[in-house]
PDB file of C-alpha atoms in Angstrom:
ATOM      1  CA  UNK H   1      86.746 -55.746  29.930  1.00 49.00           C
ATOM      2  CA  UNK H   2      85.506 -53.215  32.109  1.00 59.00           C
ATOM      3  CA  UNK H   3      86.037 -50.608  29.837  1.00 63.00           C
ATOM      4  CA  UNK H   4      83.772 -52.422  27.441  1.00 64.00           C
ATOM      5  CA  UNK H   5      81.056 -52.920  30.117  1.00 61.00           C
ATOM      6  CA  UNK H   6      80.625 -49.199  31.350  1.00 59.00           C
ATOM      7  CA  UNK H   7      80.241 -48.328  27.465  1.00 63.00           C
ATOM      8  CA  UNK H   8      77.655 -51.032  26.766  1.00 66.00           C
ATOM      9  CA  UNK H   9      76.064 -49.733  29.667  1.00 65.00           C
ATOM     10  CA  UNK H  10      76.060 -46.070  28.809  1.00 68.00           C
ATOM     11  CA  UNK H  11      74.475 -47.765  25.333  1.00 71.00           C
ATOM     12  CA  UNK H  12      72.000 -48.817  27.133  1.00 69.00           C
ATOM     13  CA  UNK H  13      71.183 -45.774  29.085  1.00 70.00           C
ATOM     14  CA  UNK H  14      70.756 -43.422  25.922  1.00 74.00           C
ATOM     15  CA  UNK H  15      68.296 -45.751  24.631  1.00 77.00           C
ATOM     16  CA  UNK H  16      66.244 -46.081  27.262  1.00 79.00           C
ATOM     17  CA  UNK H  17      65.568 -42.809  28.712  1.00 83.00           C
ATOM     18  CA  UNK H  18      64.523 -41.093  25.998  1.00 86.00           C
ATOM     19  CA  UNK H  19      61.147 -43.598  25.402  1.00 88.00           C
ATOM     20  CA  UNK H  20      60.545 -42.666  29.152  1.00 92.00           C
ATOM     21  CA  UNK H  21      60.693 -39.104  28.747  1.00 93.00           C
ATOM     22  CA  UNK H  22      58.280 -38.890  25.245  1.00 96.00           C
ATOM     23  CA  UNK H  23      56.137 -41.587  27.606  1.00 97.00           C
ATOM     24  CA  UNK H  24      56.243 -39.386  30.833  1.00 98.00           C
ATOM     25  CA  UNK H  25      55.274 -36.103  28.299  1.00 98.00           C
ATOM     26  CA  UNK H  26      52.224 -37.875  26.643  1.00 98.00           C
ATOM     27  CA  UNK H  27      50.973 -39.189  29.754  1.00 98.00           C
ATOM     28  CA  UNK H  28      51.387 -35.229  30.538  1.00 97.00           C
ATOM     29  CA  UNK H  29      49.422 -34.690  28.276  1.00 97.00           C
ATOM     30  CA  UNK H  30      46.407 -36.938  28.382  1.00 97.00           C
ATOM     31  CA  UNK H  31      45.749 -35.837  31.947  1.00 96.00           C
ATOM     32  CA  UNK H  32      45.704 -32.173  31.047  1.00 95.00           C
ATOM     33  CA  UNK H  33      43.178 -32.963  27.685  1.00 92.00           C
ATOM     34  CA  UNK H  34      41.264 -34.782  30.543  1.00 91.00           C
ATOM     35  CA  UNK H  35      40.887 -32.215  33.008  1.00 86.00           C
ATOM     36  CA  UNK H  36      40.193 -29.687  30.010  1.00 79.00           C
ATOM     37  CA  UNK H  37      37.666 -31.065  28.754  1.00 68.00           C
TER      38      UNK H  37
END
């Protein structure tokens, strides 16, 4: 049962960081358009 948890969980964790990264790069992003222009 355990087993089955921590592997769920690592599930879990590869699907969700990647969104936060591509978030975390646009946001990036935005700012540095902002201050350019």
């Amino acid at each position: 049962m355990n087993d089955s948890n921590w592997s769920s969980g690592m599930g879990w964790g590869m699907w969700v960081i990647p969104p936060v990264v591509i978030i975390i790069i646009v946001i990036i992003v935005l700012k540095r358009n902002r201050n350019s222009k």
